[in-house]
PDB file of C-alpha atoms and ligand atoms in Angstrom:
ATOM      1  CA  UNK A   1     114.308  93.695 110.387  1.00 61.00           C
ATOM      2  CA  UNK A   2     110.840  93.133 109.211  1.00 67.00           C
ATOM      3  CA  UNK A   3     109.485  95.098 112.367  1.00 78.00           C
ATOM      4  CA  UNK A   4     112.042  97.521 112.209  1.00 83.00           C
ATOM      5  CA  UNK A   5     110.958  98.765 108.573  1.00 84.00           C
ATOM      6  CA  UNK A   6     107.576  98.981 109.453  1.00 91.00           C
ATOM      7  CA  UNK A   7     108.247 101.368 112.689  1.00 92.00           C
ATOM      8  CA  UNK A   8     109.676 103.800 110.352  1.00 92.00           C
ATOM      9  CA  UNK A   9     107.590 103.079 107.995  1.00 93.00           C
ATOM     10  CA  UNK A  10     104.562 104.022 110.357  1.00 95.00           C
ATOM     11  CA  UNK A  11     106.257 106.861 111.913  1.00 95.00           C
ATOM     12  CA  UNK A  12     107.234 108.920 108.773  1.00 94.00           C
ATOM     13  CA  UNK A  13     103.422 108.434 107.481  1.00 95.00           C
ATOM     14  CA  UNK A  14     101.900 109.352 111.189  1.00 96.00           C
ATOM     15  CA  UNK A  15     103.770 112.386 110.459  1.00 95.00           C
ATOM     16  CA  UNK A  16     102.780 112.651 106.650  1.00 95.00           C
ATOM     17  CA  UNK A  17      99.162 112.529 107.583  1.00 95.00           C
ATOM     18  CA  UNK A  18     100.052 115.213 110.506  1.00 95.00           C
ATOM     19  CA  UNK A  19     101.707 117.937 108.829  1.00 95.00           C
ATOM     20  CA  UNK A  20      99.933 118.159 105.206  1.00 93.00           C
ATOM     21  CA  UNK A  21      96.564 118.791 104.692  1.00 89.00           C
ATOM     22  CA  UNK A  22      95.153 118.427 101.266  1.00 90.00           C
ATOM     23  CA  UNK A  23      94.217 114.402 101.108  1.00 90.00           C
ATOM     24  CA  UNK A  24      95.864 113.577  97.449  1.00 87.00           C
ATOM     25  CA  UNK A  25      99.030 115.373  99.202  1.00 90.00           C
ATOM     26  CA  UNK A  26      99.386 112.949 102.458  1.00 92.00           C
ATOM     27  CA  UNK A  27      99.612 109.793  99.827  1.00 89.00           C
ATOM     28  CA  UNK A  28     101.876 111.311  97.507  1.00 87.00           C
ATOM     29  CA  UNK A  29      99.261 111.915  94.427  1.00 87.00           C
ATOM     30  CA  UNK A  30     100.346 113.306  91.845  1.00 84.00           C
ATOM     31  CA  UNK A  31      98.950 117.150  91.003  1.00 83.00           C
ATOM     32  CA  UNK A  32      99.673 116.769  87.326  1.00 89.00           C
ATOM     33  CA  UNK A  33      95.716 117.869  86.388  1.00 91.00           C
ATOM     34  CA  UNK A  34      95.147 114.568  84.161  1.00 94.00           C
ATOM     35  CA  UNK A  35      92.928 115.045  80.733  1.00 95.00           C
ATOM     36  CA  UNK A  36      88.925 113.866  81.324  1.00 97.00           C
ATOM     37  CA  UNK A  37      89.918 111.065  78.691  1.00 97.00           C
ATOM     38  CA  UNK A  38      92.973 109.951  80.356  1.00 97.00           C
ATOM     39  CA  UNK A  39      91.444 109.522  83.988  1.00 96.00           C
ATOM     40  CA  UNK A  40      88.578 107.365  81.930  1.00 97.00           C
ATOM     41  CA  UNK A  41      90.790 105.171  80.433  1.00 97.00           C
ATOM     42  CA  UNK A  42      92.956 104.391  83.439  1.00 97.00           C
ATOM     43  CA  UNK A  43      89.368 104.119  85.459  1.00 97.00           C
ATOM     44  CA  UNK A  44      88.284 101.597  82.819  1.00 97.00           C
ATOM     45  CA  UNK A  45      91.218  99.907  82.587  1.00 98.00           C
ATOM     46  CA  UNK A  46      91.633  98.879  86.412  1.00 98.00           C
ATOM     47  CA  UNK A  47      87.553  98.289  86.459  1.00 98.00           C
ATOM     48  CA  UNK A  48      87.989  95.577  84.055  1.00 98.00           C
ATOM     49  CA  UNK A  49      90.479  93.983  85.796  1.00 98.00           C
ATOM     50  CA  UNK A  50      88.458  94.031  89.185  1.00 98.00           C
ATOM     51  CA  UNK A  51      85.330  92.683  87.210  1.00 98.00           C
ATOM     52  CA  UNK A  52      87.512  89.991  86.319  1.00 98.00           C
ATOM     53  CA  UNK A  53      87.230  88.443  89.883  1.00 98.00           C
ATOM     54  CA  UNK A  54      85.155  85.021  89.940  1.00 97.00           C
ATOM     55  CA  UNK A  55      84.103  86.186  93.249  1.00 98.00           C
ATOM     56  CA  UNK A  56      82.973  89.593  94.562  1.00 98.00           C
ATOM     57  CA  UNK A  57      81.950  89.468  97.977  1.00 98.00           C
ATOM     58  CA  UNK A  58      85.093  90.555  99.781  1.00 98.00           C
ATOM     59  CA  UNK A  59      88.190  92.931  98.910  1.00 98.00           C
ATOM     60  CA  UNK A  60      91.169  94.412 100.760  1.00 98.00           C
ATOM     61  CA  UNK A  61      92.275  97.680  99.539  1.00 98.00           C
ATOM     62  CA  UNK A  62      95.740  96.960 101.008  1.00 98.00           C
ATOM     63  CA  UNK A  63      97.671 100.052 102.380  1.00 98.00           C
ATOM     64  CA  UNK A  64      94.226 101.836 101.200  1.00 98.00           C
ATOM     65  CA  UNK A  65      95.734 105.767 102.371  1.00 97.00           C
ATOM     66  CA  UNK A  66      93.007 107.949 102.115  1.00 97.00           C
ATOM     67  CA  UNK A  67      90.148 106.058 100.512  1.00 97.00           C
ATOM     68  CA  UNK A  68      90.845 107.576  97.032  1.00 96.00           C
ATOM     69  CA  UNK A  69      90.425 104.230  95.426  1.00 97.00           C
ATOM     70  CA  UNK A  70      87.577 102.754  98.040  1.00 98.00           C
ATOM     71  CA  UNK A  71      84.851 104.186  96.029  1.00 97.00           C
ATOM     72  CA  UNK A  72      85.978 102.212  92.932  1.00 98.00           C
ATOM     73  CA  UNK A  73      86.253  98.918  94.580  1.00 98.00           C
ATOM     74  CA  UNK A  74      83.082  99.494  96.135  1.00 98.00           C
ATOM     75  CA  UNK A  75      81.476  99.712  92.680  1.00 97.00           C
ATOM     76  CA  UNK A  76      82.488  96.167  92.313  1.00 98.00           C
ATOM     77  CA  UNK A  77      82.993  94.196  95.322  1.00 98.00           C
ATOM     78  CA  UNK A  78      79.916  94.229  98.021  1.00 98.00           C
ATOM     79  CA  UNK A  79      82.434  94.121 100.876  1.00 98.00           C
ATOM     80  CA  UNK A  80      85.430  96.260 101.273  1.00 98.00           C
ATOM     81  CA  UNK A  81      88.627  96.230 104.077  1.00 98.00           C
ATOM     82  CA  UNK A  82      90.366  98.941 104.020  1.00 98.00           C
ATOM     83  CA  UNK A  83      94.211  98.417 105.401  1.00 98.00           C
ATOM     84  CA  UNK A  84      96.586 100.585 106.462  1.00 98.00           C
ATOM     85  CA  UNK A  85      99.899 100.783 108.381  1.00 97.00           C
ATOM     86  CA  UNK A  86      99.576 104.775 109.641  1.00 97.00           C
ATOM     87  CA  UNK A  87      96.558 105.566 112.125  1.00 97.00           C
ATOM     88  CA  UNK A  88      97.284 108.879 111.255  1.00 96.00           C
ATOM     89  CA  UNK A  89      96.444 108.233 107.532  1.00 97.00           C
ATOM     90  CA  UNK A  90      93.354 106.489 108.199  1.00 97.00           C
ATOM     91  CA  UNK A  91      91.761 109.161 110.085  1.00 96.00           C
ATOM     92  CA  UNK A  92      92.248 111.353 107.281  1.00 96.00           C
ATOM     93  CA  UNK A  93      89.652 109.454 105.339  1.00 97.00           C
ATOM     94  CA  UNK A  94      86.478 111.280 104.558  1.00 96.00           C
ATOM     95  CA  UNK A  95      83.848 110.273 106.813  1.00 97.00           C
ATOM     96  CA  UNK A  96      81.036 109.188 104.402  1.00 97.00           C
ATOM     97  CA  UNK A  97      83.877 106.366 103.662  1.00 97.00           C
ATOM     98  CA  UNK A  98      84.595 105.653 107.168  1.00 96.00           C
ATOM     99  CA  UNK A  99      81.382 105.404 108.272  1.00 96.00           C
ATOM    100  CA  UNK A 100      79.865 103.562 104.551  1.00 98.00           C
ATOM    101  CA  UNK A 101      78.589  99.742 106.522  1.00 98.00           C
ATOM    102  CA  UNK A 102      80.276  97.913 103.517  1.00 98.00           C
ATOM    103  CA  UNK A 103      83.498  99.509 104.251  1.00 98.00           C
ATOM    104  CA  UNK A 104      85.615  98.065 107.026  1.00 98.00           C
ATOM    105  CA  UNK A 105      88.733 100.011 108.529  1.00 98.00           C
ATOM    106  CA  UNK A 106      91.843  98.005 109.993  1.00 97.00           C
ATOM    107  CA  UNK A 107      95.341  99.382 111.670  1.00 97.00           C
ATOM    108  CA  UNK A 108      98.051  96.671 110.223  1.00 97.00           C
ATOM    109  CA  UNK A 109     100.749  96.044 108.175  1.00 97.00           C
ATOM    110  CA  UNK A 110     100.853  94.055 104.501  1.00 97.00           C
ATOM    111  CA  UNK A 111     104.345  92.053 105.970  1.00 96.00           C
ATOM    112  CA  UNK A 112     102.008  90.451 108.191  1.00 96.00           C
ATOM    113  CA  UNK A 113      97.923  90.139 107.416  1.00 98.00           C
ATOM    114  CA  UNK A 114      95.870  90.413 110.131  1.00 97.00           C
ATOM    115  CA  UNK A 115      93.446  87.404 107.847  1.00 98.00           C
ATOM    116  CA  UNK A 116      93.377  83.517 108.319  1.00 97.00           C
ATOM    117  CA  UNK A 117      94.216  81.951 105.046  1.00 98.00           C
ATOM    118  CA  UNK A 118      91.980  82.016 101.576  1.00 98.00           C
ATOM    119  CA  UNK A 119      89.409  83.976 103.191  1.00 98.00           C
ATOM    120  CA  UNK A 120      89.309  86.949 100.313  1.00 98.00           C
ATOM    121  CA  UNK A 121      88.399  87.569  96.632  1.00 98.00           C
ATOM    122  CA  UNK A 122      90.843  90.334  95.753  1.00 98.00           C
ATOM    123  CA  UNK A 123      93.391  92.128  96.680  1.00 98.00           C
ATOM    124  CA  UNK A 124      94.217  96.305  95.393  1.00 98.00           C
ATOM    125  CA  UNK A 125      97.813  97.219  95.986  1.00 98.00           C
ATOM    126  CA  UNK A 126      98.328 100.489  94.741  1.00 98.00           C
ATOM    127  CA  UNK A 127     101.050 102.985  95.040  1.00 97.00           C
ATOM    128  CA  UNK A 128     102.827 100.860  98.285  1.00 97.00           C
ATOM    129  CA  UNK A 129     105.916  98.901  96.510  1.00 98.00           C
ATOM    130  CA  UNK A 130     107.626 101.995  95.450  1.00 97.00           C
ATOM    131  CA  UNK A 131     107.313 102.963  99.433  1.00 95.00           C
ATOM    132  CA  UNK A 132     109.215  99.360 100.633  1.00 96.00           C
ATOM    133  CA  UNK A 133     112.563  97.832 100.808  1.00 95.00           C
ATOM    134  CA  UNK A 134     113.199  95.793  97.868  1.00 96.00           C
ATOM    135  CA  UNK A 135     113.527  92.724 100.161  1.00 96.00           C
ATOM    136  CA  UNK A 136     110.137  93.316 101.645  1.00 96.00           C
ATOM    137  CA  UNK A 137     108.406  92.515  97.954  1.00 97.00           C
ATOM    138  CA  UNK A 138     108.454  88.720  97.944  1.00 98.00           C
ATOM    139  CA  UNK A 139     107.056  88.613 101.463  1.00 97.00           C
ATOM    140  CA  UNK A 140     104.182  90.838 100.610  1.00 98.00           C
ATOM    141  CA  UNK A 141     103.472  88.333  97.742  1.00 98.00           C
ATOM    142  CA  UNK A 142     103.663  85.322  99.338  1.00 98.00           C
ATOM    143  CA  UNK A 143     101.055  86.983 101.896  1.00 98.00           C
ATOM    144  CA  UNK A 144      98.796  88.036  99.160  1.00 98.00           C
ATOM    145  CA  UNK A 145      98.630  84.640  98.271  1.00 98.00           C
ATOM    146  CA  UNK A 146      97.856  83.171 101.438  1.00 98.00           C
ATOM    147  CA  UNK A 147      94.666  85.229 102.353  1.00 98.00           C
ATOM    148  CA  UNK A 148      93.291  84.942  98.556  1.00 98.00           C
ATOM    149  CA  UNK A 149      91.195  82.443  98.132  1.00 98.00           C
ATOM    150  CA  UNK A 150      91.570  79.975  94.901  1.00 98.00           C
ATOM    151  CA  UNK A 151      90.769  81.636  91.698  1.00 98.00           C
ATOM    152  CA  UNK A 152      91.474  85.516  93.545  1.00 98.00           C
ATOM    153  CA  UNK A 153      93.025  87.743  91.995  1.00 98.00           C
ATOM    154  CA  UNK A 154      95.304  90.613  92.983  1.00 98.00           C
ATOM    155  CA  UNK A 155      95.747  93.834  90.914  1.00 98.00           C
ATOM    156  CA  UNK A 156      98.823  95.765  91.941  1.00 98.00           C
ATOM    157  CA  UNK A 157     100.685  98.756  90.830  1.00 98.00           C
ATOM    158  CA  UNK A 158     104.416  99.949  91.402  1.00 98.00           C
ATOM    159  CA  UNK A 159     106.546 102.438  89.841  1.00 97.00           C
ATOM    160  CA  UNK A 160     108.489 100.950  86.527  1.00 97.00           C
ATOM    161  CA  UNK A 161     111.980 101.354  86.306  1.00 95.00           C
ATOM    162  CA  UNK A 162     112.289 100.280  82.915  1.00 93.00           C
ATOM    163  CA  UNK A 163     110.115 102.944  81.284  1.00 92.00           C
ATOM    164  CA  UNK A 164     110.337 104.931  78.165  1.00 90.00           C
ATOM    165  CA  UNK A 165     112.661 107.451  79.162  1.00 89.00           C
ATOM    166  CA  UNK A 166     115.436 105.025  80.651  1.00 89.00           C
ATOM    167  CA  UNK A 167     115.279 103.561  77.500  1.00 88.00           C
ATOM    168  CA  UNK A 168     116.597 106.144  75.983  1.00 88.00           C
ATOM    169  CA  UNK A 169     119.185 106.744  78.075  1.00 87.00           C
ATOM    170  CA  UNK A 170     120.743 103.600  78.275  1.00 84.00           C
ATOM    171  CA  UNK A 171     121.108 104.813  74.959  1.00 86.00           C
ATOM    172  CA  UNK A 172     123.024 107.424  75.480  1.00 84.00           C
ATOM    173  CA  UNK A 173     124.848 105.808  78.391  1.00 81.00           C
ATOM    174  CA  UNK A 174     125.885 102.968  76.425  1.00 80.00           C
ATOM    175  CA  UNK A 175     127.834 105.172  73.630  1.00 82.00           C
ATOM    176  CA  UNK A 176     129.280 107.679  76.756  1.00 79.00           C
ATOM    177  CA  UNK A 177     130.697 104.400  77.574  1.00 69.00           C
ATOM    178  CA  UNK A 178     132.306 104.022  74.716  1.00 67.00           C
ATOM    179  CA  UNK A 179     134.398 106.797  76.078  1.00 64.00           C
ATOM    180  CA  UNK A 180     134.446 106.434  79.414  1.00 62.00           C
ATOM    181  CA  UNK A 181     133.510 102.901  81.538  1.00 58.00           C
ATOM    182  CA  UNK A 182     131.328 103.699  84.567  1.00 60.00           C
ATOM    183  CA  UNK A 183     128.080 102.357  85.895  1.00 58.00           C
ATOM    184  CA  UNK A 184     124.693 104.395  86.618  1.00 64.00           C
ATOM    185  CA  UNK A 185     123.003 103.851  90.187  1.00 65.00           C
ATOM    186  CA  UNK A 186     120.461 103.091  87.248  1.00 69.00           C
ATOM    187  CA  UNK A 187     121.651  99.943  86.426  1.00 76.00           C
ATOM    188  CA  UNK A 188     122.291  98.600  89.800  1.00 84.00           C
ATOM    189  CA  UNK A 189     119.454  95.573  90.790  1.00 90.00           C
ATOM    190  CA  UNK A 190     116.647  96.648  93.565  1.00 94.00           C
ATOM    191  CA  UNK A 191     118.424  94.153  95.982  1.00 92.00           C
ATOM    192  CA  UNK A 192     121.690  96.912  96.295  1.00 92.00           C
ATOM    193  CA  UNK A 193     119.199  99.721  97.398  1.00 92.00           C
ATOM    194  CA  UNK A 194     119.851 101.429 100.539  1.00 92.00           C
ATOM    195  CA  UNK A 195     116.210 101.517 101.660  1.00 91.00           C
ATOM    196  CA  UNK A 196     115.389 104.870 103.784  1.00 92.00           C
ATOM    197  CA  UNK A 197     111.235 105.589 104.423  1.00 92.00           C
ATOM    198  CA  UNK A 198     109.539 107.644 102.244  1.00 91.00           C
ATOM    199  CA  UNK A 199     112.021 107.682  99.355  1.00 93.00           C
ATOM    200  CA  UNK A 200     110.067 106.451  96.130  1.00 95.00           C
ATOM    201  CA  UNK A 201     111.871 103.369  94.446  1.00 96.00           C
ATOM    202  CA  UNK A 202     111.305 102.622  91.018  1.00 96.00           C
ATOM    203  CA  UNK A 203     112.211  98.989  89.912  1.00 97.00           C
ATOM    204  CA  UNK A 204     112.170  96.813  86.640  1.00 96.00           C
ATOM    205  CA  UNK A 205     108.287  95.742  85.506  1.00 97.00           C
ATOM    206  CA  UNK A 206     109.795  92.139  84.923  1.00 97.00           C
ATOM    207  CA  UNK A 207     111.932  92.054  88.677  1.00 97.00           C
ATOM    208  CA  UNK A 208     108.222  92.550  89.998  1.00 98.00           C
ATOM    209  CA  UNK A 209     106.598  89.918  88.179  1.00 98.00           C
ATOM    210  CA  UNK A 210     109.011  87.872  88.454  1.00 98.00           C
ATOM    211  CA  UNK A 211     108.494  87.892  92.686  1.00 98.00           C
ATOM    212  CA  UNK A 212     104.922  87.714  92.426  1.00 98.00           C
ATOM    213  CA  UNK A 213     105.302  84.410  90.157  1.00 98.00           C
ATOM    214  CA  UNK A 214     108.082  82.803  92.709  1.00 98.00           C
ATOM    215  CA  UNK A 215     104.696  83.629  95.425  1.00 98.00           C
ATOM    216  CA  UNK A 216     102.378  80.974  92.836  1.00 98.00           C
ATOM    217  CA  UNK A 217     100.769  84.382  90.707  1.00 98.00           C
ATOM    218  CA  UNK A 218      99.792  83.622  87.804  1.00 98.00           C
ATOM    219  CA  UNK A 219      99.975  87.175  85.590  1.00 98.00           C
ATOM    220  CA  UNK A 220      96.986  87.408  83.734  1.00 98.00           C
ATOM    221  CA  UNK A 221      97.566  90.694  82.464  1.00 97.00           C
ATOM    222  CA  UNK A 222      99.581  94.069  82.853  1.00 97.00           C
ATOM    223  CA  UNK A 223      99.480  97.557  81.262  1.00 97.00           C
ATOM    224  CA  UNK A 224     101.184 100.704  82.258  1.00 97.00           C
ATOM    225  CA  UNK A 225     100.831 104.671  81.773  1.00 97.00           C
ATOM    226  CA  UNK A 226     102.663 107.565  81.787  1.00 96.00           C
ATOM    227  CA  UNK A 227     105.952 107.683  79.130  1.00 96.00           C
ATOM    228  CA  UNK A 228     107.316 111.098  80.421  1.00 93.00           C
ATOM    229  CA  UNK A 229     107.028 112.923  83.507  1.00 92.00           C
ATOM    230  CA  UNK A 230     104.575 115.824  83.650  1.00 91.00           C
ATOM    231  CA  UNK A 231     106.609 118.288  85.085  1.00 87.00           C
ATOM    232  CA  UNK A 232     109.391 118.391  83.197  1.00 89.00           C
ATOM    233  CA  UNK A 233     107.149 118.658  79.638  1.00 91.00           C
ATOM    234  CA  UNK A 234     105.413 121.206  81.329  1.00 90.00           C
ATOM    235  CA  UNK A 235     108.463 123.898  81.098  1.00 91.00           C
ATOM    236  CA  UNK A 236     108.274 122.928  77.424  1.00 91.00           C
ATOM    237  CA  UNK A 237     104.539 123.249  77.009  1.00 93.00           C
ATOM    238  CA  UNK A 238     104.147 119.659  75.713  1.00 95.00           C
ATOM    239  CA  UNK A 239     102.457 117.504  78.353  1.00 95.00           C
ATOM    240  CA  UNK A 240      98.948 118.000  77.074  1.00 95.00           C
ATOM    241  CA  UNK A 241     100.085 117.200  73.594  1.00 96.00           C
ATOM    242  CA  UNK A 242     101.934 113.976  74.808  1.00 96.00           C
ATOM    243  CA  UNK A 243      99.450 113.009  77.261  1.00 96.00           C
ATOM    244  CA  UNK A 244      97.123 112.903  73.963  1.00 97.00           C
ATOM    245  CA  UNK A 245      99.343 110.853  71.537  1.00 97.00           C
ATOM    246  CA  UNK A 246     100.081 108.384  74.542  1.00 97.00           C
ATOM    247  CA  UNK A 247      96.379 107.273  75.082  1.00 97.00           C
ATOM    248  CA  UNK A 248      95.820 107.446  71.240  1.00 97.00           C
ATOM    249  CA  UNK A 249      98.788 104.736  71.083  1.00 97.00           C
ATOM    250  CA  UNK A 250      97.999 102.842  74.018  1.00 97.00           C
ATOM    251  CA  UNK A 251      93.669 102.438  72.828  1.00 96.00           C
ATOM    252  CA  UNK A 252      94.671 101.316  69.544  1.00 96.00           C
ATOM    253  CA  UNK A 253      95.620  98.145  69.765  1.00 93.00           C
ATOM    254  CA  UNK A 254      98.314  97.895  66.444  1.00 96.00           C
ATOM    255  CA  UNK A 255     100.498 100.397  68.063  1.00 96.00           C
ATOM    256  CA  UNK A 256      99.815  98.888  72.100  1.00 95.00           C
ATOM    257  CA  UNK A 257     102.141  96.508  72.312  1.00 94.00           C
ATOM    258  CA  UNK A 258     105.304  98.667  71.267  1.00 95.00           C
ATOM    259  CA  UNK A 259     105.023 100.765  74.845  1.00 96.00           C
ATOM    260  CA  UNK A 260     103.243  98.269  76.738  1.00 95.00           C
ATOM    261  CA  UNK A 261     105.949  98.066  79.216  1.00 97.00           C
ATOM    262  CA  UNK A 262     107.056 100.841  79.127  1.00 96.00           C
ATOM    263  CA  UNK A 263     105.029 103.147  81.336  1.00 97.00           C
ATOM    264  CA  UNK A 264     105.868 104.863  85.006  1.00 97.00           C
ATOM    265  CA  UNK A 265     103.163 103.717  86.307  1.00 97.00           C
ATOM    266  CA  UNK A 266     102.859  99.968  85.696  1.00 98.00           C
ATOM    267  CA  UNK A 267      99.594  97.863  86.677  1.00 98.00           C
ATOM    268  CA  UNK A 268      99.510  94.245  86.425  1.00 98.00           C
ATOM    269  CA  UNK A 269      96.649  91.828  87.344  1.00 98.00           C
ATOM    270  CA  UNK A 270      97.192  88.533  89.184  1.00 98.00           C
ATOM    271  CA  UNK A 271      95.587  84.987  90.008  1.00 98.00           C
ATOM    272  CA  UNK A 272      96.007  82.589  92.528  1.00 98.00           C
ATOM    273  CA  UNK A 273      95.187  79.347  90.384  1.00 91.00           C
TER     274      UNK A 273
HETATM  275  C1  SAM B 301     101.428 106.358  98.487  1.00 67.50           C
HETATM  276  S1  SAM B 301     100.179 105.917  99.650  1.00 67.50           S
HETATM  277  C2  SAM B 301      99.028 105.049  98.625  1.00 67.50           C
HETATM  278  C3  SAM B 301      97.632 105.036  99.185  1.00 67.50           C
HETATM  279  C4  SAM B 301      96.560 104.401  98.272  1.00 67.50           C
HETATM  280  N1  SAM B 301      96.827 103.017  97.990  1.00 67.50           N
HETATM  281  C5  SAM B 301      96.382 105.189  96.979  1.00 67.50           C
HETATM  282  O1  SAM B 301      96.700 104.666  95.901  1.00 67.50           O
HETATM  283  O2  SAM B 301      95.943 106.345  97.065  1.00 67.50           O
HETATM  284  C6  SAM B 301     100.966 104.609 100.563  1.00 67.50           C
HETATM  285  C7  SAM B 301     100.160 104.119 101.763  1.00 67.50           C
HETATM  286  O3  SAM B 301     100.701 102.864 102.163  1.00 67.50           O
HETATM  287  C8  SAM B 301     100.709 102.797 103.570  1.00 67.50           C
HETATM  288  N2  SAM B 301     101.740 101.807 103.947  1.00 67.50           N
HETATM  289  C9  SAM B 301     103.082 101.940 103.910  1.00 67.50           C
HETATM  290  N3  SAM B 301     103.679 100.803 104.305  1.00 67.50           N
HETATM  291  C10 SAM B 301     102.683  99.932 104.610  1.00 67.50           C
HETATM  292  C11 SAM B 301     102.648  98.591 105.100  1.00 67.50           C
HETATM  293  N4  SAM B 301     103.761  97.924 105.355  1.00 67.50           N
HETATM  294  N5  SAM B 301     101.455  98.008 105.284  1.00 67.50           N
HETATM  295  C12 SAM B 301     100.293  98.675 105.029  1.00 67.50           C
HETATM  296  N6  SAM B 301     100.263  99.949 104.568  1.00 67.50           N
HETATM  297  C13 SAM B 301     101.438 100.566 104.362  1.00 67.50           C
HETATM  298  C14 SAM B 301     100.995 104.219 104.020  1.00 67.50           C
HETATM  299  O4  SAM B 301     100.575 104.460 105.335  1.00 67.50           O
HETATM  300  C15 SAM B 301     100.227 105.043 102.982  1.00 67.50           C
HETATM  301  O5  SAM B 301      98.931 105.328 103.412  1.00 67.50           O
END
């Protein structure tokens, strides 16, 4: 089944990385234009987890795309391995990356890591869950923990379910119901997905976390971003202004706790004890 997954998996990004050109574009970036002050807060925020390593001599950037985030691991660790399933994707990396001597470039799959056991310092995971089946997340954990050494940690990302706007309309669902009984796709748990490549999954923050501590993670800490989605405020005008108020509320630390979890875009950082 495993293998299965990742043949599609590889063939529908070998074809990504063949028919669209702009690099952002073949992983799936987003081209919301992000505020100077937003992209610094999100850059400090995942730097202070990385510096929070005991160790920096070696990190994989696990299903690394492009290289977009090599340059930031390479600020902290002296070693970097980038990982990817799609040849194709790979070879779209810039070539001052490819051809940087602390930067090492490997064809292979996160269900199965080409490493021998406790052998790195960190892991980056970023952007990848959303693209697996739901029963493919444990595995990926428990590997994670095998190739970190003791004391590593792993910072990952996925796409959050259980954001700010499904909040509110659980709301609303729950007094339609009222009326009517009936059950959103919503609602349904990540294990009743039918899993087809390249479709984006969200899932609940605490489903996640909850895999990586059945793996032996310990969660050292989490935050997320991103309460609406761009796009749609942009008909209205309003992203800018929202974009704003969000990292005003998420920097000061009174009001952080009230949308902690509650983010698109969820980051959590992890430590093999
Ligand atoms: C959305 S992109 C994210 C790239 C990068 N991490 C970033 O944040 O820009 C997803 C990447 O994961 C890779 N990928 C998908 N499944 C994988 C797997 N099982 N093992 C390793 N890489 C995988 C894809 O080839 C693609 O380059």
């Amino acid at each position: 089944m495993v293998n299965q997954n990742e043949q599609h998996l590889r063939q529908w990004w070998d074809n990504r990385a063949s028919t669209v050109e702009s690099l952002p574009d073949v992983v799936g970036a987003s081209n919301y234009p992000l505020d100077t002050g937003t992209k610094r807060y999100l850059y400090n925020k995942i730097n202070e987890f990385l510096e929070s390593a005991p160790c920096k001599h070696i990190c994989l950037d696990a299903g690394c795309g492009v290289g977009l985030y090599l340059p930031t691991l390479l600020n902290k660790f002296e070693k970097v391995i980038g990982l990817d399933l799609s040849f194709g994707v790979l070879q779209k990396m810039p070539a001052l990356l490819q051809e940087d001597d602390r930067v090492s470039l490997n064809v292979g799959s996160v269900f199965s890591l080409p490493f021998k056991e406790e052998c790195l310092d960190g892991i980056f995971f970023r952007s990848i869950f959303q693209c697996l089946p739901s029963d493919q997340v444990l595995p990926v954990f428990i590997e994670f923990y095998r190739v970190l050494k003791p004391g590593g940690i792993a910072v990952i990302h996925f796409k959050n379910r259980h954001h700010f706007l499904y909040h509110l309309g659980r709301i609303r669902r729950q007094l339609a119901l009222r009326k009517k009984r009936s059950i959103s796709d919503n609602e349904l748990p990540p294990e009743a997905e039918q899993f087809v490549p390249g479709e984006v999954y969200h899932r609940p923050w605490s489903w996640y976390l909850d895999h990586s501590q059945r793996a032996g993670f310990e969660i050292i800490s989490q935050f997320s971003w991103q309460l609406f989605f761009w796009n749609r405020l942009e008909r209205y005008g309003l992203s800018k202004t929202m974009e704003t108020m969000e990292r005003f509320t998420r920097q000061t630390k009174i009001l952080e706790r009230f949308i902690r979890h509650d983010g698109i875009n969820y980051y959590a950082l992890l430590q093999k004890e």
